[in-house]
mmCIF file of C-alpha atoms and ligand atoms in Angstrom:
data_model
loop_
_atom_site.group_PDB
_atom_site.id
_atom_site.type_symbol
_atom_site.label_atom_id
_atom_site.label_comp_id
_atom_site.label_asym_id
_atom_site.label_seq_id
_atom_site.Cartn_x
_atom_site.Cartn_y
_atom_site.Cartn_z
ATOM 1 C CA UNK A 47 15.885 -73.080 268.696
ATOM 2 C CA UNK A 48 19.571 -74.262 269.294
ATOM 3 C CA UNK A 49 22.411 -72.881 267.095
ATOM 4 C CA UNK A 50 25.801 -74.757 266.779
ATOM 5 C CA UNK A 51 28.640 -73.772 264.453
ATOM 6 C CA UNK A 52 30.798 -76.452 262.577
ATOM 7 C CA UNK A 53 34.408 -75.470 262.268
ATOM 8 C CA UNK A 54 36.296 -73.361 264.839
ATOM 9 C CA UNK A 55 38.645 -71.561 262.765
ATOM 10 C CA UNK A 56 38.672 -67.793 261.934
ATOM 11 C CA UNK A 57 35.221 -67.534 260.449
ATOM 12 C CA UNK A 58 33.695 -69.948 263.036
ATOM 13 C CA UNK A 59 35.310 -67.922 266.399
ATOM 14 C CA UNK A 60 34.253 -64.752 264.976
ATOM 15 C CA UNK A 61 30.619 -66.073 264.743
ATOM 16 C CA UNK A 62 30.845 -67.641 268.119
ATOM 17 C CA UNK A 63 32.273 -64.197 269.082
ATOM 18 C CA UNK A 64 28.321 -62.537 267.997
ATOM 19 C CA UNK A 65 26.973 -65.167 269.477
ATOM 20 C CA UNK A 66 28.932 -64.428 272.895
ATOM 21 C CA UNK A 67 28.391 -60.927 273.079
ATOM 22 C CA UNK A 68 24.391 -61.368 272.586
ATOM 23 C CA UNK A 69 24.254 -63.861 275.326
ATOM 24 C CA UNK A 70 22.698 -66.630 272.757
ATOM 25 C CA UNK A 71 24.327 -70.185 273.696
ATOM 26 C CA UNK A 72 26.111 -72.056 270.620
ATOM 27 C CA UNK A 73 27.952 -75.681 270.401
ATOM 28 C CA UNK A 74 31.403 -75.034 268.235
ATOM 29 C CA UNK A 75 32.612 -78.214 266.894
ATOM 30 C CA UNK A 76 35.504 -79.626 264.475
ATOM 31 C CA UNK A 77 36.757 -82.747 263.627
ATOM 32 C CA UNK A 78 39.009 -82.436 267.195
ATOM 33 C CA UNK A 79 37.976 -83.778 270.327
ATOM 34 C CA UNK A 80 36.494 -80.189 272.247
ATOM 35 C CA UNK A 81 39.277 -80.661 275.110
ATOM 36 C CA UNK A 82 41.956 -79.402 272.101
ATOM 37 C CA UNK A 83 39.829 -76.254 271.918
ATOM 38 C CA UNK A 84 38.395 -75.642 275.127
ATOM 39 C CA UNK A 85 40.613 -73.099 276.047
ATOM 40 C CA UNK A 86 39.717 -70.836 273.028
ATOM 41 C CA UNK A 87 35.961 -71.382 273.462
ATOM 42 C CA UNK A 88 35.919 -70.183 276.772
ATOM 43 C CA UNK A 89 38.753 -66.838 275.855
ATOM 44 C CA UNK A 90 35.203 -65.936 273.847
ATOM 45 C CA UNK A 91 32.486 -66.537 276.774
ATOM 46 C CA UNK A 92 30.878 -69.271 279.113
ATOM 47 C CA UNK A 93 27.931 -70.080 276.327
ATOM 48 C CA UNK A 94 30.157 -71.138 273.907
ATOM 49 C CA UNK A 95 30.145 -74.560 274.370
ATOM 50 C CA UNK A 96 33.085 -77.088 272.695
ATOM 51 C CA UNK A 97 31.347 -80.206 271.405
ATOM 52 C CA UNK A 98 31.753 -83.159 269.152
ATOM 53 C CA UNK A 99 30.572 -83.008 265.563
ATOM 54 C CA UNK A 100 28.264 -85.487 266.856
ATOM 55 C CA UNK A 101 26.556 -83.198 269.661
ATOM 56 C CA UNK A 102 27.150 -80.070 267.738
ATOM 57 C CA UNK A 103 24.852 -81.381 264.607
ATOM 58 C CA UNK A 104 22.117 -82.040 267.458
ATOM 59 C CA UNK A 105 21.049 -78.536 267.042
ATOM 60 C CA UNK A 106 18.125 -77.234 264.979
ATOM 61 C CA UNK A 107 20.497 -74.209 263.072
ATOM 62 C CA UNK A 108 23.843 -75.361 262.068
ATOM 63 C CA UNK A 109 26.596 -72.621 261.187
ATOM 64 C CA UNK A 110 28.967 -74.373 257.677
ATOM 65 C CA UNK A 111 32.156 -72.344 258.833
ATOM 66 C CA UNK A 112 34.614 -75.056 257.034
ATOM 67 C CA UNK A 113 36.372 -74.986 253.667
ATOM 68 C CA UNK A 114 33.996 -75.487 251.045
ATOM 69 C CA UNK A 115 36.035 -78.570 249.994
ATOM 70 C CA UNK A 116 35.062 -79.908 253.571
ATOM 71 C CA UNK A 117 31.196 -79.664 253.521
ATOM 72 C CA UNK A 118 30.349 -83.156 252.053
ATOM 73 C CA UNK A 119 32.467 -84.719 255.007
ATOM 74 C CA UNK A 120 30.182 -82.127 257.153
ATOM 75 C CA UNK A 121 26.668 -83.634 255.473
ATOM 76 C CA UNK A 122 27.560 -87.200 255.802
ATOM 77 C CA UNK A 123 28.067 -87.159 259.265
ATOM 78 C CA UNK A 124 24.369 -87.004 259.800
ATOM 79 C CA UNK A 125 21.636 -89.654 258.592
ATOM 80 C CA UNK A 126 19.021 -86.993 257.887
ATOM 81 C CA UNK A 127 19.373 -83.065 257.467
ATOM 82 C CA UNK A 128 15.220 -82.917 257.804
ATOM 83 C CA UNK A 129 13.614 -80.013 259.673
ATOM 84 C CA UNK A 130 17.162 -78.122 260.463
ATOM 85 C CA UNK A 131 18.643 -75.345 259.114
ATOM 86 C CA UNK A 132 22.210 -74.836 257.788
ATOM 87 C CA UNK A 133 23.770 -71.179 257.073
ATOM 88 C CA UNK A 134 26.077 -71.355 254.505
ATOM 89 C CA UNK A 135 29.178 -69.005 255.149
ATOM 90 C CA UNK A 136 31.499 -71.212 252.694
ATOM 91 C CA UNK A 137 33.564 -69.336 250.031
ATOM 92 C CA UNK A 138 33.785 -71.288 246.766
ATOM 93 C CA UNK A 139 37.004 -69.030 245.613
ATOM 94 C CA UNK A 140 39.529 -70.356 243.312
ATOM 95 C CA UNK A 141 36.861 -73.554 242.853
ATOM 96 C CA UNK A 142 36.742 -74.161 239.353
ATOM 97 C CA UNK A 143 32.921 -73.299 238.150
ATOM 98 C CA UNK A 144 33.237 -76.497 235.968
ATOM 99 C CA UNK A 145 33.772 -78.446 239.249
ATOM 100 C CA UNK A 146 30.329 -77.113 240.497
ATOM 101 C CA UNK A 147 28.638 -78.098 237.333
ATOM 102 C CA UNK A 148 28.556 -74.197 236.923
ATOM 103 C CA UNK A 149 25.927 -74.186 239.745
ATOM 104 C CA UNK A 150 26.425 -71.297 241.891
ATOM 105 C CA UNK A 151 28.156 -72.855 245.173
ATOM 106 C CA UNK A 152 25.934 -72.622 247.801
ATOM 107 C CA UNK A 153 23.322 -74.443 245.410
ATOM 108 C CA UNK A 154 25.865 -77.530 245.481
ATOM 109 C CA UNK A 155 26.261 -77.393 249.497
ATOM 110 C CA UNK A 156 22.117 -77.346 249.345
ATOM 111 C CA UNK A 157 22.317 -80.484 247.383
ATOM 112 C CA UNK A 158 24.867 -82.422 249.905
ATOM 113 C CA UNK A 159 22.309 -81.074 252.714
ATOM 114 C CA UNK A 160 19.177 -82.638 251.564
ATOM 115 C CA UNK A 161 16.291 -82.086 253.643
ATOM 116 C CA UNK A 162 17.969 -78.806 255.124
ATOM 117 C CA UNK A 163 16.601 -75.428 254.784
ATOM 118 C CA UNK A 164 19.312 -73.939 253.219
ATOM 119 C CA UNK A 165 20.345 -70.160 253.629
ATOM 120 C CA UNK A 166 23.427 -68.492 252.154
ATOM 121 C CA UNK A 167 24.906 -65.548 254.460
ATOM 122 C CA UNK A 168 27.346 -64.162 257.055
ATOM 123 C CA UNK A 169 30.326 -64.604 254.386
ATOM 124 C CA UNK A 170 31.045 -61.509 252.703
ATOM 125 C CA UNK A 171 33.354 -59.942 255.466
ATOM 126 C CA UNK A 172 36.937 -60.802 256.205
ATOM 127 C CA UNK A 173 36.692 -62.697 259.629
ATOM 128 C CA UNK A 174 38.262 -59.748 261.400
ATOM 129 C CA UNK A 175 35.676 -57.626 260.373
ATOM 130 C CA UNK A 176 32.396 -59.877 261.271
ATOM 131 C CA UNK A 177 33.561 -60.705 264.535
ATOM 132 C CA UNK A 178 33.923 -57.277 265.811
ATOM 133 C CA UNK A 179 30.700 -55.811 267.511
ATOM 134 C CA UNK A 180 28.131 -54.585 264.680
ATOM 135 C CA UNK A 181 26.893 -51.787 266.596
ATOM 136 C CA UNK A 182 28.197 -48.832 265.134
ATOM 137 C CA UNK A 183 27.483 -45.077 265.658
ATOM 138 C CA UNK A 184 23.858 -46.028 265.956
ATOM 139 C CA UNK A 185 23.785 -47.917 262.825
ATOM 140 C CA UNK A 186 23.943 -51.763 262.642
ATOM 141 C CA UNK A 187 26.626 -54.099 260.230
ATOM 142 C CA UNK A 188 25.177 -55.664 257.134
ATOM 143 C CA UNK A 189 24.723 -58.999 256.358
ATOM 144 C CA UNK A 190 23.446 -60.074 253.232
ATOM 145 C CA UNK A 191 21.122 -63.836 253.388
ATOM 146 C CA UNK A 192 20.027 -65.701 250.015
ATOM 147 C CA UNK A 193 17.521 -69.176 249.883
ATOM 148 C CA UNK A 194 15.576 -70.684 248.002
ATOM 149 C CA UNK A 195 13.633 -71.321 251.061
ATOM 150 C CA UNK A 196 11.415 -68.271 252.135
ATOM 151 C CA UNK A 197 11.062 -69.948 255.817
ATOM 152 C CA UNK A 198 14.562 -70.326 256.328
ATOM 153 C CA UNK A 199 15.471 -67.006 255.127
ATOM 154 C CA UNK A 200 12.574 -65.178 257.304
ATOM 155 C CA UNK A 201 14.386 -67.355 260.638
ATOM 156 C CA UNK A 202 17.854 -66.893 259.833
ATOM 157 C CA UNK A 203 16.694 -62.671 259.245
ATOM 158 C CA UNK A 204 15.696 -62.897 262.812
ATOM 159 C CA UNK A 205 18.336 -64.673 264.135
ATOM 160 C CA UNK A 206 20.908 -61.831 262.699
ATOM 161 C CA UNK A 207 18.685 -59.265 264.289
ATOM 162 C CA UNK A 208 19.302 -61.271 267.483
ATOM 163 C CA UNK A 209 22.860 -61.298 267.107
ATOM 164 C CA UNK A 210 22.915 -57.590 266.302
ATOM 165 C CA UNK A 211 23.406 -57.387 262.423
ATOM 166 C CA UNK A 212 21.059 -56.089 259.645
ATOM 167 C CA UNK A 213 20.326 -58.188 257.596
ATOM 168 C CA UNK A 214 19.241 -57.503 254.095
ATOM 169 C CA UNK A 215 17.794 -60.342 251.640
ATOM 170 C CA UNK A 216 18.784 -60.965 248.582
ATOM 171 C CA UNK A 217 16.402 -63.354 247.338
ATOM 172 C CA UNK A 218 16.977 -66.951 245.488
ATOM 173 C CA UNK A 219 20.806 -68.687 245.402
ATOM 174 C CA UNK A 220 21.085 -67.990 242.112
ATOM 175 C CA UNK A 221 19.757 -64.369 241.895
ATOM 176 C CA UNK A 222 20.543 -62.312 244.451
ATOM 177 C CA UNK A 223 22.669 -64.683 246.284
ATOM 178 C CA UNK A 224 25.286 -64.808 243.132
ATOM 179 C CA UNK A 225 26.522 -61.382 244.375
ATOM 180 C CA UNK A 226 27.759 -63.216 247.470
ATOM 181 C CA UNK A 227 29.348 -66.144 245.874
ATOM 182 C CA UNK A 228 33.144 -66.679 244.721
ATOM 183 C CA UNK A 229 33.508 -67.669 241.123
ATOM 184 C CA UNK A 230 36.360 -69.215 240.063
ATOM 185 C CA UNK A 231 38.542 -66.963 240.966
ATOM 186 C CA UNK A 232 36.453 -64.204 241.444
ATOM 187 C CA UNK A 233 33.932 -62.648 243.674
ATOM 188 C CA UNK A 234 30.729 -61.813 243.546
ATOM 189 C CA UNK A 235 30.097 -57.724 243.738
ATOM 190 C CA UNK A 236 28.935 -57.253 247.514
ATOM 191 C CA UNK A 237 31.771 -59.684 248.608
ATOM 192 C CA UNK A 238 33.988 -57.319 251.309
ATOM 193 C CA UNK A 239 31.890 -54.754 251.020
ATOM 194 C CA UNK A 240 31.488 -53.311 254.625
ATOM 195 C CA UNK A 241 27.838 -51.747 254.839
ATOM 196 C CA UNK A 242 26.424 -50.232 258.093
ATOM 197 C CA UNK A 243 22.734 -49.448 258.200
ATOM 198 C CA UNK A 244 20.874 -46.943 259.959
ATOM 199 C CA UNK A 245 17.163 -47.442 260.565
HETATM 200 N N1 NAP B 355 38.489 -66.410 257.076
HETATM 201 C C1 NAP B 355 37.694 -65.480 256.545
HETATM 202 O O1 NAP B 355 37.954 -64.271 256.646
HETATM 203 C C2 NAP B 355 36.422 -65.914 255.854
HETATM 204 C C3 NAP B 355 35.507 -64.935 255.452
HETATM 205 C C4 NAP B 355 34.317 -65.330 254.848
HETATM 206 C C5 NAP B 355 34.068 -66.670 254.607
HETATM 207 N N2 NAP B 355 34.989 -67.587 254.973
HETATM 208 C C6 NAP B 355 34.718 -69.006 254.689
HETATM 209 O O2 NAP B 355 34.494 -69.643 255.940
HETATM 210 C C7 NAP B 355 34.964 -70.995 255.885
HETATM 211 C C8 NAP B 355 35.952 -71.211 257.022
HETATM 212 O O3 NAP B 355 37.062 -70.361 256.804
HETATM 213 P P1 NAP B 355 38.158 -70.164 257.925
HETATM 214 O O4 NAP B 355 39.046 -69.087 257.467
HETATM 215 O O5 NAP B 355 37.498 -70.070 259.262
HETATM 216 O O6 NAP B 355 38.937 -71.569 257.826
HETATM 217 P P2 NAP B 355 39.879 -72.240 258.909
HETATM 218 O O7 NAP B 355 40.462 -71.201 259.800
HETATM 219 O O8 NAP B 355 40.792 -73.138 258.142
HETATM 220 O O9 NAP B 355 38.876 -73.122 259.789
HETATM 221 C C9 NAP B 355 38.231 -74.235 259.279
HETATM 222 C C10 NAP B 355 37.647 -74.992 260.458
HETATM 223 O O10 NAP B 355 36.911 -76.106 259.947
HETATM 224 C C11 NAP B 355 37.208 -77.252 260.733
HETATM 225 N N3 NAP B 355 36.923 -78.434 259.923
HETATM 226 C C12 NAP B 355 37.532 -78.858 258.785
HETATM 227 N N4 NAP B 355 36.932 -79.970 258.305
HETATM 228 C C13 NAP B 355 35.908 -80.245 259.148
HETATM 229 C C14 NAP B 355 34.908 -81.262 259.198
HETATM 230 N N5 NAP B 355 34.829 -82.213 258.244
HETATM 231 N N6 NAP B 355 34.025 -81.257 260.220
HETATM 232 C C15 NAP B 355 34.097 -80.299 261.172
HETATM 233 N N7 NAP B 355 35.000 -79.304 261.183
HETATM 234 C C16 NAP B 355 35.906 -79.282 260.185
HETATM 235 C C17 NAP B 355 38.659 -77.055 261.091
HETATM 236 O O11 NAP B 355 39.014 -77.791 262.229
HETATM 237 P P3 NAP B 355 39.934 -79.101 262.208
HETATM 238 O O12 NAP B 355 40.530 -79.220 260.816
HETATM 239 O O13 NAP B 355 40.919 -78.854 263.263
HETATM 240 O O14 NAP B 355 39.000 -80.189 262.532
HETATM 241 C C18 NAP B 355 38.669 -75.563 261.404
HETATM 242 O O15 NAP B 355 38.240 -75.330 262.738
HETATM 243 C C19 NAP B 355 35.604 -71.175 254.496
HETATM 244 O O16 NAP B 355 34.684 -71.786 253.646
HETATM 245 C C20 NAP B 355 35.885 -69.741 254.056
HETATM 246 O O17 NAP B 355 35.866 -69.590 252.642
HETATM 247 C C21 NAP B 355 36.151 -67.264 255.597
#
């Protein structure tokens, strides 16, 4: 499995910032040539790689860490979303619900992703927050996952565990996952709510 993370703004570094400090590689892209952001990549660690959006969609598990207004630029870019996995971490706020068809947002992103095993997660924290280490007195950070795939959701679990959250599931998009989504201009209840958990 190879991870890459679309956007390289505060969200994306502070993901590439878990990924860094578990010693798992990941591609950071953005619509820039790498060079422009080279410097910032490697301020985080040596397996955080600067890419194209090209390369960076290579990988099997692709991190959404643009503005939700920028994902359908993000699914075009590739012919087929088939047999990879995209982690939602978009924030709908302030999108008008009637703009979404009153879908829950991360159900619209699944739709632009066809193909994609789609998992909602790693968004409820300010950027600040989820990029500083998740170890804490012997407990671990929360994050809370939502799919309508089972499969993805069981993966992306593990792949939290590996980058030293907890994760806790929440079940379908629109169930559980609803209590991580903006609407219209308000937020779902778990959104900024800093859990630690101790097993
Ligand atoms: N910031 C937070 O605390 C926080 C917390 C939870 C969730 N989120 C969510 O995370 C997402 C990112 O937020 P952010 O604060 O990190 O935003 P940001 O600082 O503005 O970063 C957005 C990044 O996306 C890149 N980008 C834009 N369009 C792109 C495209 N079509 N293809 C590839 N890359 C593209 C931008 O790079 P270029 O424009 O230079 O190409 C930039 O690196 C948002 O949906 C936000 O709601 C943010």
């Amino acid at each position: 499995m190879n991870y890459a993370i679309i956007g390289f703004g505060n969200l994306g570094q502070a993901l590439a910032k878990a990924f860094a400090r578990s010693g798992i590689e990941v591609c950071v892209a953005t619509t820039r040539d790498p060079e422009s952001f080279a410097r910032e990549a490697a301020a985080i660690g040596p397996g955080v790689i600067p890419a194209t959006l090209a390369q960076a969609l290579q990988a099997d598990c692709v991190f959404l860490a643009v503005r939700f207004e920028s994902h359908p630029d993000v699914a075009k870019a590739l012919p087929s979303w088939q047999g990879k996995t995209v982690i939602d971490v978009t924030n709908a706020y302030g999108v008008p619900p009637e703009a979404l068809g009153g879908q829950p947002s991360s159900k619209v992103v699944a739709q632009a992703f066809t193909g994609a095993r789609l998992v909602k997660g790693f968004n409820h924290l300010a950027a600040g927050v989820l990029g500083q280490d998740p170890a804490i007195q012997g407990g671990r950070r929360v994050v809370f996952l939502a799919s309508d795939d089972e499969q993805g959701l069981a993966d992306v679990a593990v792949l939290a565990q590996n980058l030293g959250f907890s994760p806790i599931k929440l079940g379908g998009l629109s169930e559980g996952g609803l209590l991580v989504q903006a609407r219209g201009n308000s937020w779902g209840q778990l959104i900024f709510k800093d859990l630690v958990k101790f097993d």
